[in-house]
Amino acid sequence: MKFADRYQQFMKEQKEEVPVIRLSNLKAVLKNCEIKDMHPKDRNTEEDCDCPVCDRTFFPSILKDMSVVVNFFNKRAQEILYSHLASGFKKYILRLKRKLKLKASHENMIKEAQDLVGYATITAFAIQKILKKYDKVHCSKKGQRFKYQAQTMKLELLKSPWLLELMAFHINVSKNRDESKTIWFVDFSLHKDDEHRPLFLVNLPHSIELNLDLTCPICLDTVFDPVFLTCSHILCHMCACSVASVTIVEGLQAATSAKKCPICRKGGVFGGAVQLAELSMLLSRSMPKYWKGRLQRERQERIKQAKEFWESECRLFLE
């Protein structure tokens, strides 16, 4: 089965209508492309590389499709994860809402999470197919910009903190957490290397691996209460606050854009950091002894920081 047919079949099997990338338009666009059959020697200027069909119509519409898909995935993933992690009155309200939508059962929530993992990965491969089709066709500025933006959206899906959280959620609700899990040809598991350091292994089709080292680069220990920075690096929450020069009370949202990631040195990566609650739950169950000891040490440091912060605030108020 061709990828386009498989993609369309997967989307039709979804219980609700979801945004898609219109791959069916791709073949027709290629047939009408004015520079596809032009010899490279004849492309003397950027104007010679312009194609009104692609530059003015196809590129904007396909980028819009990709953007809608990415936003839909992020929103739905957050709704499922929030529903699973909610407690008390919030959990009751969320369950009531899901009952009204006829999606109240725990099994339905698990199935929906599985479908979202498949949705994100198959869409990422759809983007890859489109990029491959246009790899040797367009030399215009709009064509090059399209390739860059499409590649960015592909990585935004595959390296999304919500995709990682959905995978961790799937392992958390499984009876046997030590086994490798598979969703739509995507294999993932929590693994320990020879030095007993945890790794999150993700194997995609075409031998693509997205393995995550769960050792914090600051404390050099297993990430505790992990946060996912906007540059895709994972740190302990306390370690991230230390690097960002903020207290645990202020939170990472108080970090300035001048503060840089300690690994890639990219700035402004702390304000939009995502708390990896499902991954934290998975690690706590996989390493209970370590987690208990680290929790006691962290609690003492958090109390100390909170005390110092409020004492400082009180002094400022009295002055």
PDB file of C-alpha atoms in Angstrom:
ATOM      1  CA  MET A   1       0.000   0.000   0.000  1.00  0.00           C
ATOM      2  CA  LYS A   2       1.327   3.446  -0.946  1.00  0.00           C
ATOM      3  CA  PHE A   3       1.970   5.873   1.889  1.00  0.00           C
ATOM      4  CA  ALA A   4      -0.720   8.330   0.701  1.00  0.00           C
ATOM      5  CA  ASP A   5      -3.337   5.539   0.762  1.00  0.00           C
ATOM      6  CA  ARG A   6      -2.171   4.349   4.178  1.00  0.00           C
ATOM      7  CA  TYR A   7      -2.292   7.917   5.486  1.00  0.00           C
ATOM      8  CA  GLN A   8      -5.847   8.445   4.249  1.00  0.00           C
ATOM      9  CA  GLN A   9      -6.940   5.059   5.633  1.00  0.00           C
ATOM     10  CA  PHE A  10      -5.519   5.907   9.074  1.00  0.00           C
ATOM     11  CA  MET A  11      -7.371   9.228   9.128  1.00  0.00           C
ATOM     12  CA  LYS A  12     -10.667   7.605   8.076  1.00  0.00           C
ATOM     13  CA  GLU A  13     -10.363   5.089  10.940  1.00  0.00           C
ATOM     14  CA  GLN A  14     -10.373   7.857  13.544  1.00  0.00           C
ATOM     15  CA  LYS A  15     -13.569   8.115  15.603  1.00  0.00           C
ATOM     16  CA  GLU A  16     -13.827  11.865  15.103  1.00  0.00           C
ATOM     17  CA  GLU A  17     -12.895  14.065  12.187  1.00  0.00           C
ATOM     18  CA  VAL A  18      -9.327  15.312  12.539  1.00  0.00           C
ATOM     19  CA  PRO A  19      -7.287  17.860  10.547  1.00  0.00           C
ATOM     20  CA  VAL A  20      -5.238  16.300   7.742  1.00  0.00           C
ATOM     21  CA  ILE A  21      -2.548  17.273   5.267  1.00  0.00           C
ATOM     22  CA  ARG A  22      -4.035  17.050   1.797  1.00  0.00           C
ATOM     23  CA  LEU A  23      -1.563  14.669   0.152  1.00  0.00           C
ATOM     24  CA  SER A  24      -3.982  14.043  -2.713  1.00  0.00           C
ATOM     25  CA  ASN A  25      -3.240  17.554  -4.024  1.00  0.00           C
ATOM     26  CA  LEU A  26       0.484  16.868  -4.220  1.00  0.00           C
ATOM     27  CA  LYS A  27       0.511  14.855  -7.465  1.00  0.00           C
ATOM     28  CA  ALA A  28      -1.668  17.389  -9.280  1.00  0.00           C
ATOM     29  CA  VAL A  29       0.562  20.250  -8.138  1.00  0.00           C
ATOM     30  CA  LEU A  30       3.690  18.468  -9.383  1.00  0.00           C
ATOM     31  CA  LYS A  31       2.120  17.944 -12.809  1.00  0.00           C
ATOM     32  CA  ASN A  32       1.372  21.658 -13.122  1.00  0.00           C
ATOM     33  CA  CYS A  33       4.673  22.864 -11.659  1.00  0.00           C
ATOM     34  CA  GLU A  34       6.358  25.143 -14.193  1.00  0.00           C
ATOM     35  CA  ILE A  35       9.946  24.531 -13.071  1.00  0.00           C
ATOM     36  CA  LYS A  36       9.855  20.781 -12.328  1.00  0.00           C
ATOM     37  CA  ASP A  37      11.071  19.839 -15.811  1.00  0.00           C
ATOM     38  CA  MET A  38      13.328  22.853 -16.252  1.00  0.00           C
ATOM     39  CA  HIS A  39      17.009  21.937 -16.580  1.00  0.00           C
ATOM     40  CA  PRO A  40      19.165  23.338 -13.733  1.00  0.00           C
ATOM     41  CA  LYS A  41      21.330  25.218 -16.286  1.00  0.00           C
ATOM     42  CA  ASP A  42      18.266  27.111 -17.473  1.00  0.00           C
ATOM     43  CA  ARG A  43      17.527  28.414 -13.964  1.00  0.00           C
ATOM     44  CA  ASN A  44      19.650  31.546 -14.265  1.00  0.00           C
ATOM     45  CA  THR A  45      17.856  33.765 -11.782  1.00  0.00           C
ATOM     46  CA  GLU A  46      15.517  33.449  -8.822  1.00  0.00           C
ATOM     47  CA  GLU A  47      12.719  34.698 -11.100  1.00  0.00           C
ATOM     48  CA  ASP A  48      13.294  31.666 -13.360  1.00  0.00           C
ATOM     49  CA  CYS A  49      12.646  29.434 -10.348  1.00  0.00           C
ATOM     50  CA  ASP A  50       9.328  31.040  -9.445  1.00  0.00           C
ATOM     51  CA  CYS A  51       6.260  28.884  -9.995  1.00  0.00           C
ATOM     52  CA  PRO A  52       2.862  30.561  -9.461  1.00  0.00           C
ATOM     53  CA  VAL A  53       1.190  27.203  -8.777  1.00  0.00           C
ATOM     54  CA  CYS A  54       3.584  26.260  -5.962  1.00  0.00           C
ATOM     55  CA  ASP A  55       4.841  29.585  -4.641  1.00  0.00           C
ATOM     56  CA  ARG A  56       1.499  31.371  -4.508  1.00  0.00           C
ATOM     57  CA  THR A  57      -0.969  28.535  -3.912  1.00  0.00           C
ATOM     58  CA  PHE A  58       0.468  25.204  -2.784  1.00  0.00           C
ATOM     59  CA  PHE A  59       3.092  26.312  -0.275  1.00  0.00           C
ATOM     60  CA  PRO A  60       0.770  28.588   1.761  1.00  0.00           C
ATOM     61  CA  SER A  61      -2.108  26.059   1.785  1.00  0.00           C
ATOM     62  CA  ILE A  62       0.035  23.060   2.801  1.00  0.00           C
ATOM     63  CA  LEU A  63       1.775  25.091   5.526  1.00  0.00           C
ATOM     64  CA  LYS A  64      -1.645  26.087   6.837  1.00  0.00           C
ATOM     65  CA  ASP A  65      -2.643  22.396   6.939  1.00  0.00           C
ATOM     66  CA  MET A  66       0.531  21.532   8.862  1.00  0.00           C
ATOM     67  CA  SER A  67       0.001  24.348  11.356  1.00  0.00           C
ATOM     68  CA  VAL A  68      -3.605  23.256  12.021  1.00  0.00           C
ATOM     69  CA  VAL A  69      -2.467  19.652  12.561  1.00  0.00           C
ATOM     70  CA  VAL A  70       0.284  20.642  15.031  1.00  0.00           C
ATOM     71  CA  ASN A  71      -2.069  22.901  17.017  1.00  0.00           C
ATOM     72  CA  PHE A  72      -4.783  20.224  17.094  1.00  0.00           C
ATOM     73  CA  PHE A  73      -2.341  17.567  18.342  1.00  0.00           C
ATOM     74  CA  ASN A  74      -0.956  19.797  21.099  1.00  0.00           C
ATOM     75  CA  LYS A  75      -4.426  20.805  22.290  1.00  0.00           C
ATOM     76  CA  ARG A  76      -5.908  17.279  22.315  1.00  0.00           C
ATOM     77  CA  ALA A  77      -2.826  15.769  23.986  1.00  0.00           C
ATOM     78  CA  GLN A  78      -2.967  18.365  26.776  1.00  0.00           C
ATOM     79  CA  GLU A  79      -6.679  17.696  27.337  1.00  0.00           C
ATOM     80  CA  ILE A  80      -6.114  13.927  27.721  1.00  0.00           C
ATOM     81  CA  LEU A  81      -3.090  14.282  29.986  1.00  0.00           C
ATOM     82  CA  TYR A  82      -4.770  16.931  32.126  1.00  0.00           C
ATOM     83  CA  SER A  83      -7.794  14.674  32.522  1.00  0.00           C
ATOM     84  CA  HIS A  84      -5.584  11.765  33.619  1.00  0.00           C
ATOM     85  CA  LEU A  85      -3.538  13.792  36.108  1.00  0.00           C
ATOM     86  CA  ALA A  86      -6.357  15.894  37.572  1.00  0.00           C
ATOM     87  CA  SER A  87      -7.459  15.206  41.128  1.00  0.00           C
ATOM     88  CA  GLY A  88     -10.288  16.110  43.479  1.00  0.00           C
ATOM     89  CA  PHE A  89     -13.061  18.375  42.215  1.00  0.00           C
ATOM     90  CA  LYS A  90     -11.265  19.091  38.911  1.00  0.00           C
ATOM     91  CA  LYS A  91     -11.219  15.375  38.117  1.00  0.00           C
ATOM     92  CA  TYR A  92     -14.957  15.118  38.845  1.00  0.00           C
ATOM     93  CA  ILE A  93     -15.741  18.052  36.517  1.00  0.00           C
ATOM     94  CA  LEU A  94     -13.560  16.637  33.720  1.00  0.00           C
ATOM     95  CA  ARG A  95     -15.197  13.221  34.016  1.00  0.00           C
ATOM     96  CA  LEU A  96     -18.624  14.835  33.864  1.00  0.00           C
ATOM     97  CA  LYS A  97     -17.633  16.697  30.693  1.00  0.00           C
ATOM     98  CA  ARG A  98     -16.306  13.500  29.130  1.00  0.00           C
ATOM     99  CA  LYS A  99     -19.568  11.697  29.986  1.00  0.00           C
ATOM    100  CA  LEU A 100     -21.481  14.380  28.148  1.00  0.00           C
ATOM    101  CA  LYS A 101     -19.244  13.687  25.137  1.00  0.00           C
ATOM    102  CA  LEU A 102     -19.717   9.911  25.590  1.00  0.00           C
ATOM    103  CA  LYS A 103     -16.024   9.429  26.287  1.00  0.00           C
ATOM    104  CA  ALA A 104     -16.178   8.721  29.969  1.00  0.00           C
ATOM    105  CA  SER A 105     -14.414   5.379  30.200  1.00  0.00           C
ATOM    106  CA  HIS A 106     -10.768   4.995  31.074  1.00  0.00           C
ATOM    107  CA  GLU A 107     -10.360   2.617  28.118  1.00  0.00           C
ATOM    108  CA  ASN A 108     -11.590   5.288  25.701  1.00  0.00           C
ATOM    109  CA  MET A 109      -9.056   7.756  27.071  1.00  0.00           C
ATOM    110  CA  ILE A 110      -6.229   5.221  26.578  1.00  0.00           C
ATOM    111  CA  LYS A 111      -7.407   4.477  23.027  1.00  0.00           C
ATOM    112  CA  GLU A 112      -7.583   8.190  22.246  1.00  0.00           C
ATOM    113  CA  ALA A 113      -4.017   8.667  23.531  1.00  0.00           C
ATOM    114  CA  GLN A 114      -2.823   5.787  21.331  1.00  0.00           C
ATOM    115  CA  ASP A 115      -4.534   7.285  18.292  1.00  0.00           C
ATOM    116  CA  LEU A 116      -2.875  10.642  18.975  1.00  0.00           C
ATOM    117  CA  VAL A 117       0.585   9.045  19.064  1.00  0.00           C
ATOM    118  CA  GLY A 118      -0.152   7.412  15.696  1.00  0.00           C
ATOM    119  CA  TYR A 119      -1.635  10.666  14.386  1.00  0.00           C
ATOM    120  CA  ALA A 120       1.493  12.682  15.258  1.00  0.00           C
ATOM    121  CA  THR A 121       3.979  10.163  13.858  1.00  0.00           C
ATOM    122  CA  ILE A 122       2.141   9.425  10.593  1.00  0.00           C
ATOM    123  CA  THR A 123       1.688  13.162  10.006  1.00  0.00           C
ATOM    124  CA  ALA A 124       5.408  13.735  10.594  1.00  0.00           C
ATOM    125  CA  PHE A 125       6.169  11.104   7.932  1.00  0.00           C
ATOM    126  CA  ALA A 126       3.647  12.740   5.605  1.00  0.00           C
ATOM    127  CA  ILE A 127       5.592  15.991   5.950  1.00  0.00           C
ATOM    128  CA  GLN A 128       8.815  14.071   5.260  1.00  0.00           C
ATOM    129  CA  LYS A 129       7.290  12.644   2.066  1.00  0.00           C
ATOM    130  CA  ILE A 130       6.320  16.123   0.894  1.00  0.00           C
ATOM    131  CA  LEU A 131       9.819  17.441   1.606  1.00  0.00           C
ATOM    132  CA  LYS A 132      11.339  14.559  -0.347  1.00  0.00           C
ATOM    133  CA  LYS A 133       9.086  15.263  -3.338  1.00  0.00           C
ATOM    134  CA  TYR A 134      10.212  18.906  -3.454  1.00  0.00           C
ATOM    135  CA  ASP A 135      13.823  18.332  -2.487  1.00  0.00           C
ATOM    136  CA  LYS A 136      15.229  18.778  -6.000  1.00  0.00           C
ATOM    137  CA  VAL A 137      12.487  20.870  -7.543  1.00  0.00           C
ATOM    138  CA  HIS A 138      12.321  24.351  -6.085  1.00  0.00           C
ATOM    139  CA  CYS A 139      15.171  26.809  -5.852  1.00  0.00           C
ATOM    140  CA  SER A 140      13.036  29.909  -5.293  1.00  0.00           C
ATOM    141  CA  LYS A 141      13.158  31.797  -2.018  1.00  0.00           C
ATOM    142  CA  LYS A 142       9.583  30.750  -1.213  1.00  0.00           C
ATOM    143  CA  GLY A 143      10.429  27.126  -1.964  1.00  0.00           C
ATOM    144  CA  GLN A 144      13.430  27.179   0.364  1.00  0.00           C
ATOM    145  CA  ARG A 145      11.395  28.936   3.059  1.00  0.00           C
ATOM    146  CA  PHE A 146       8.668  26.313   2.676  1.00  0.00           C
ATOM    147  CA  LYS A 147      11.173  23.482   3.204  1.00  0.00           C
ATOM    148  CA  TYR A 148      12.540  25.118   6.341  1.00  0.00           C
ATOM    149  CA  GLN A 149       9.084  25.748   7.829  1.00  0.00           C
ATOM    150  CA  ALA A 150       7.872  22.233   6.984  1.00  0.00           C
ATOM    151  CA  GLN A 151      10.979  20.683   8.543  1.00  0.00           C
ATOM    152  CA  THR A 152      10.402  22.780  11.676  1.00  0.00           C
ATOM    153  CA  MET A 153       6.813  21.530  11.981  1.00  0.00           C
ATOM    154  CA  LYS A 154       7.925  17.930  11.484  1.00  0.00           C
ATOM    155  CA  LEU A 155      10.405  18.265  14.351  1.00  0.00           C
ATOM    156  CA  GLU A 156       7.763  20.072  16.410  1.00  0.00           C
ATOM    157  CA  LEU A 157       5.662  16.910  16.205  1.00  0.00           C
ATOM    158  CA  LEU A 158       8.373  14.288  16.692  1.00  0.00           C
ATOM    159  CA  LYS A 159      10.136  16.204  19.475  1.00  0.00           C
ATOM    160  CA  SER A 160       6.975  17.463  21.131  1.00  0.00           C
ATOM    161  CA  PRO A 161       6.855  17.181  24.941  1.00  0.00           C
ATOM    162  CA  TRP A 162       3.221  16.112  24.546  1.00  0.00           C
ATOM    163  CA  LEU A 163       4.200  13.154  22.351  1.00  0.00           C
ATOM    164  CA  LEU A 164       6.713  12.084  25.011  1.00  0.00           C
ATOM    165  CA  GLU A 165       4.077  12.513  27.718  1.00  0.00           C
ATOM    166  CA  LEU A 166       1.531  10.434  25.774  1.00  0.00           C
ATOM    167  CA  MET A 167       4.059   7.621  25.437  1.00  0.00           C
ATOM    168  CA  ALA A 168       4.888   7.783  29.144  1.00  0.00           C
ATOM    169  CA  PHE A 169       1.139   7.801  29.879  1.00  0.00           C
ATOM    170  CA  HIS A 170       0.706   4.636  27.798  1.00  0.00           C
ATOM    171  CA  ILE A 171       3.443   2.880  29.788  1.00  0.00           C
ATOM    172  CA  ASN A 172       1.998   4.125  33.096  1.00  0.00           C
ATOM    173  CA  VAL A 173      -1.432   2.609  32.407  1.00  0.00           C
ATOM    174  CA  SER A 174       0.009  -0.687  31.118  1.00  0.00           C
ATOM    175  CA  LYS A 175       0.035  -3.792  33.309  1.00  0.00           C
ATOM    176  CA  ASN A 176       3.670  -4.569  32.467  1.00  0.00           C
ATOM    177  CA  ARG A 177       5.742  -1.370  32.361  1.00  0.00           C
ATOM    178  CA  ASP A 178       8.998  -3.180  31.591  1.00  0.00           C
ATOM    179  CA  GLU A 179       7.941  -4.337  28.140  1.00  0.00           C
ATOM    180  CA  SER A 180       8.448  -2.316  24.984  1.00  0.00           C
ATOM    181  CA  LYS A 181       5.217  -0.695  23.750  1.00  0.00           C
ATOM    182  CA  THR A 182       4.151  -0.362  20.129  1.00  0.00           C
ATOM    183  CA  ILE A 183       1.691   2.120  18.612  1.00  0.00           C
ATOM    184  CA  TRP A 184       1.417   2.348  14.827  1.00  0.00           C
ATOM    185  CA  PHE A 185       4.902   0.914  14.155  1.00  0.00           C
ATOM    186  CA  VAL A 186       6.369   3.166  16.870  1.00  0.00           C
ATOM    187  CA  ASP A 187       8.271   1.219  19.551  1.00  0.00           C
ATOM    188  CA  PHE A 188       9.076   2.960  22.833  1.00  0.00           C
ATOM    189  CA  SER A 189      10.210   1.939  26.289  1.00  0.00           C
ATOM    190  CA  LEU A 190      12.008   3.088  29.428  1.00  0.00           C
ATOM    191  CA  HIS A 191      15.397   1.425  29.455  1.00  0.00           C
ATOM    192  CA  LYS A 192      18.540   1.467  31.609  1.00  0.00           C
ATOM    193  CA  ASP A 193      22.027   1.376  30.123  1.00  0.00           C
ATOM    194  CA  ASP A 194      25.014  -0.555  31.475  1.00  0.00           C
ATOM    195  CA  GLU A 195      25.583   2.127  34.121  1.00  0.00           C
ATOM    196  CA  HIS A 196      21.891   1.964  35.190  1.00  0.00           C
ATOM    197  CA  ARG A 197      21.122   5.389  33.762  1.00  0.00           C
ATOM    198  CA  PRO A 198      17.558   5.681  32.399  1.00  0.00           C
ATOM    199  CA  LEU A 199      16.933   6.209  28.699  1.00  0.00           C
ATOM    200  CA  PHE A 200      13.636   6.705  26.903  1.00  0.00           C
ATOM    201  CA  LEU A 201      13.989   4.755  23.659  1.00  0.00           C
ATOM    202  CA  VAL A 202      11.772   5.595  20.679  1.00  0.00           C
ATOM    203  CA  ASN A 203      12.156   3.655  17.411  1.00  0.00           C
ATOM    204  CA  LEU A 204      10.279   4.904  14.345  1.00  0.00           C
ATOM    205  CA  PRO A 205       9.952   3.353  10.864  1.00  0.00           C
ATOM    206  CA  HIS A 206      12.892   3.662   8.451  1.00  0.00           C
ATOM    207  CA  SER A 207      15.341   3.060  11.351  1.00  0.00           C
ATOM    208  CA  ILE A 208      14.751   6.512  12.858  1.00  0.00           C
ATOM    209  CA  GLU A 209      15.574   6.722  16.567  1.00  0.00           C
ATOM    210  CA  LEU A 210      14.562   9.496  18.987  1.00  0.00           C
ATOM    211  CA  ASN A 211      16.272   8.322  22.146  1.00  0.00           C
ATOM    212  CA  LEU A 212      16.237  10.625  25.185  1.00  0.00           C
ATOM    213  CA  ASP A 213      18.917  10.586  27.862  1.00  0.00           C
ATOM    214  CA  LEU A 214      17.140  11.114  31.177  1.00  0.00           C
ATOM    215  CA  THR A 215      20.278  12.197  33.025  1.00  0.00           C
ATOM    216  CA  CYS A 216      20.215  15.849  34.052  1.00  0.00           C
ATOM    217  CA  PRO A 217      23.281  17.720  32.658  1.00  0.00           C
ATOM    218  CA  ILE A 218      23.387  19.941  35.770  1.00  0.00           C
ATOM    219  CA  CYS A 219      23.286  17.515  38.715  1.00  0.00           C
ATOM    220  CA  LEU A 220      24.390  14.516  36.581  1.00  0.00           C
ATOM    221  CA  ASP A 221      21.668  12.393  38.168  1.00  0.00           C
ATOM    222  CA  THR A 222      18.374  11.024  36.890  1.00  0.00           C
ATOM    223  CA  VAL A 223      16.042  13.923  36.110  1.00  0.00           C
ATOM    224  CA  PHE A 224      13.737  14.613  39.044  1.00  0.00           C
ATOM    225  CA  ASP A 225      10.460  16.467  38.499  1.00  0.00           C
ATOM    226  CA  PRO A 226      11.601  16.888  34.857  1.00  0.00           C
ATOM    227  CA  VAL A 227      10.845  19.895  32.668  1.00  0.00           C
ATOM    228  CA  PHE A 228      11.046  20.051  28.881  1.00  0.00           C
ATOM    229  CA  LEU A 229      12.644  23.284  27.648  1.00  0.00           C
ATOM    230  CA  THR A 230      11.520  24.853  24.372  1.00  0.00           C
ATOM    231  CA  CYS A 231      14.863  23.804  22.852  1.00  0.00           C
ATOM    232  CA  SER A 232      13.881  20.124  23.513  1.00  0.00           C
ATOM    233  CA  HIS A 233      16.333  19.512  26.371  1.00  0.00           C
ATOM    234  CA  ILE A 234      15.205  17.968  29.660  1.00  0.00           C
ATOM    235  CA  LEU A 235      16.373  19.135  33.107  1.00  0.00           C
ATOM    236  CA  CYS A 236      15.309  18.675  36.713  1.00  0.00           C
ATOM    237  CA  HIS A 237      12.891  21.411  37.752  1.00  0.00           C
ATOM    238  CA  MET A 238      15.163  22.616  40.560  1.00  0.00           C
ATOM    239  CA  CYS A 239      18.222  22.519  38.305  1.00  0.00           C
ATOM    240  CA  ALA A 240      16.385  24.480  35.613  1.00  0.00           C
ATOM    241  CA  CYS A 241      15.377  27.118  38.180  1.00  0.00           C
ATOM    242  CA  SER A 242      18.989  27.366  39.321  1.00  0.00           C
ATOM    243  CA  VAL A 243      20.276  27.880  35.756  1.00  0.00           C
ATOM    244  CA  ALA A 244      17.489  30.406  35.056  1.00  0.00           C
ATOM    245  CA  SER A 245      18.331  32.303  38.290  1.00  0.00           C
ATOM    246  CA  VAL A 246      14.789  32.053  39.666  1.00  0.00           C
ATOM    247  CA  THR A 247      13.476  30.478  42.848  1.00  0.00           C
ATOM    248  CA  ILE A 248      11.111  27.525  42.906  1.00  0.00           C
ATOM    249  CA  VAL A 249       8.451  29.937  44.218  1.00  0.00           C
ATOM    250  CA  GLU A 250       8.801  32.312  41.266  1.00  0.00           C
ATOM    251  CA  GLY A 251       8.835  29.474  38.740  1.00  0.00           C
ATOM    252  CA  LEU A 252      10.455  29.198  35.327  1.00  0.00           C
ATOM    253  CA  GLN A 253       7.947  31.599  33.777  1.00  0.00           C
ATOM    254  CA  ALA A 254       9.770  34.366  35.649  1.00  0.00           C
ATOM    255  CA  ALA A 255      13.055  33.628  33.842  1.00  0.00           C
ATOM    256  CA  THR A 256      14.344  36.310  31.482  1.00  0.00           C
ATOM    257  CA  SER A 257      15.012  35.665  27.782  1.00  0.00           C
ATOM    258  CA  ALA A 258      18.712  36.303  28.415  1.00  0.00           C
ATOM    259  CA  LYS A 259      19.047  33.026  30.310  1.00  0.00           C
ATOM    260  CA  LYS A 260      20.364  30.254  28.053  1.00  0.00           C
ATOM    261  CA  CYS A 261      20.065  26.500  27.914  1.00  0.00           C
ATOM    262  CA  PRO A 262      23.198  24.958  29.492  1.00  0.00           C
ATOM    263  CA  ILE A 263      23.463  22.455  26.616  1.00  0.00           C
ATOM    264  CA  CYS A 264      22.705  24.285  23.348  1.00  0.00           C
ATOM    265  CA  ARG A 265      23.148  27.868  24.683  1.00  0.00           C
ATOM    266  CA  LYS A 266      19.864  28.968  23.127  1.00  0.00           C
ATOM    267  CA  GLY A 267      18.191  31.873  24.929  1.00  0.00           C
ATOM    268  CA  GLY A 268      14.608  32.283  26.099  1.00  0.00           C
ATOM    269  CA  VAL A 269      13.971  28.555  26.561  1.00  0.00           C
ATOM    270  CA  PHE A 270      12.728  28.566  30.171  1.00  0.00           C
ATOM    271  CA  GLY A 271       9.522  30.633  29.990  1.00  0.00           C
ATOM    272  CA  GLY A 272       7.661  28.058  27.892  1.00  0.00           C
ATOM    273  CA  ALA A 273       9.031  24.970  29.668  1.00  0.00           C
ATOM    274  CA  VAL A 274       6.603  22.037  30.040  1.00  0.00           C
ATOM    275  CA  GLN A 275       6.315  19.994  33.238  1.00  0.00           C
ATOM    276  CA  LEU A 276       6.651  16.302  32.307  1.00  0.00           C
ATOM    277  CA  ALA A 277       4.243  14.908  34.900  1.00  0.00           C
ATOM    278  CA  GLU A 278       3.656  11.524  33.206  1.00  0.00           C
ATOM    279  CA  LEU A 279       7.382  10.951  32.753  1.00  0.00           C
ATOM    280  CA  SER A 280       7.925  11.918  36.383  1.00  0.00           C
ATOM    281  CA  MET A 281       5.310   9.365  37.437  1.00  0.00           C
ATOM    282  CA  LEU A 282       6.940   6.695  35.273  1.00  0.00           C
ATOM    283  CA  LEU A 283      10.410   7.335  36.740  1.00  0.00           C
ATOM    284  CA  SER A 284       9.082   7.357  40.313  1.00  0.00           C
ATOM    285  CA  ARG A 285       7.557   3.904  39.798  1.00  0.00           C
ATOM    286  CA  SER A 286      10.631   2.544  38.013  1.00  0.00           C
ATOM    287  CA  MET A 287      13.133   3.899  40.577  1.00  0.00           C
ATOM    288  CA  PRO A 288      11.205   4.079  43.904  1.00  0.00           C
ATOM    289  CA  LYS A 289      14.249   4.058  46.191  1.00  0.00           C
ATOM    290  CA  TYR A 290      16.038   6.840  44.328  1.00  0.00           C
ATOM    291  CA  TRP A 291      12.834   8.853  44.006  1.00  0.00           C
ATOM    292  CA  LYS A 292      12.078   8.678  47.728  1.00  0.00           C
ATOM    293  CA  GLY A 293      15.564   9.856  48.716  1.00  0.00           C
ATOM    294  CA  ARG A 294      15.604  12.629  46.120  1.00  0.00           C
ATOM    295  CA  LEU A 295      12.132  13.758  47.198  1.00  0.00           C
ATOM    296  CA  GLN A 296      13.302  14.236  50.791  1.00  0.00           C
ATOM    297  CA  ARG A 297      16.312  16.303  49.703  1.00  0.00           C
ATOM    298  CA  GLU A 298      14.231  18.384  47.298  1.00  0.00           C
ATOM    299  CA  ARG A 299      11.595  19.068  49.950  1.00  0.00           C
ATOM    300  CA  GLN A 300      14.193  20.556  52.303  1.00  0.00           C
ATOM    301  CA  GLU A 301      15.573  22.799  49.539  1.00  0.00           C
ATOM    302  CA  ARG A 302      12.102  23.938  48.474  1.00  0.00           C
ATOM    303  CA  ILE A 303      11.183  24.863  52.058  1.00  0.00           C
ATOM    304  CA  LYS A 304      14.442  26.782  52.377  1.00  0.00           C
ATOM    305  CA  GLN A 305      13.881  28.709  49.138  1.00  0.00           C
ATOM    306  CA  ALA A 306      10.256  29.478  50.026  1.00  0.00           C
ATOM    307  CA  LYS A 307      11.278  30.785  53.439  1.00  0.00           C
ATOM    308  CA  GLU A 308      14.014  33.010  52.004  1.00  0.00           C
ATOM    309  CA  PHE A 309      11.721  34.297  49.259  1.00  0.00           C
ATOM    310  CA  TRP A 310       8.887  35.337  51.579  1.00  0.00           C
ATOM    311  CA  GLU A 311      11.269  36.842  54.119  1.00  0.00           C
ATOM    312  CA  SER A 312      12.708  38.952  51.329  1.00  0.00           C
ATOM    313  CA  GLU A 313       9.218  39.946  50.153  1.00  0.00           C
ATOM    314  CA  CYS A 314       8.241  40.949  53.710  1.00  0.00           C
ATOM    315  CA  ARG A 315      11.342  43.109  54.119  1.00  0.00           C
ATOM    316  CA  LEU A 316      10.587  44.882  50.833  1.00  0.00           C
ATOM    317  CA  PHE A 317       7.003  45.470  51.948  1.00  0.00           C
ATOM    318  CA  LEU A 318       8.075  46.979  55.290  1.00  0.00           C
ATOM    319  CA  GLU A 319      10.695  49.296  53.808  1.00  0.00           C
TER     320      GLU A 319
END
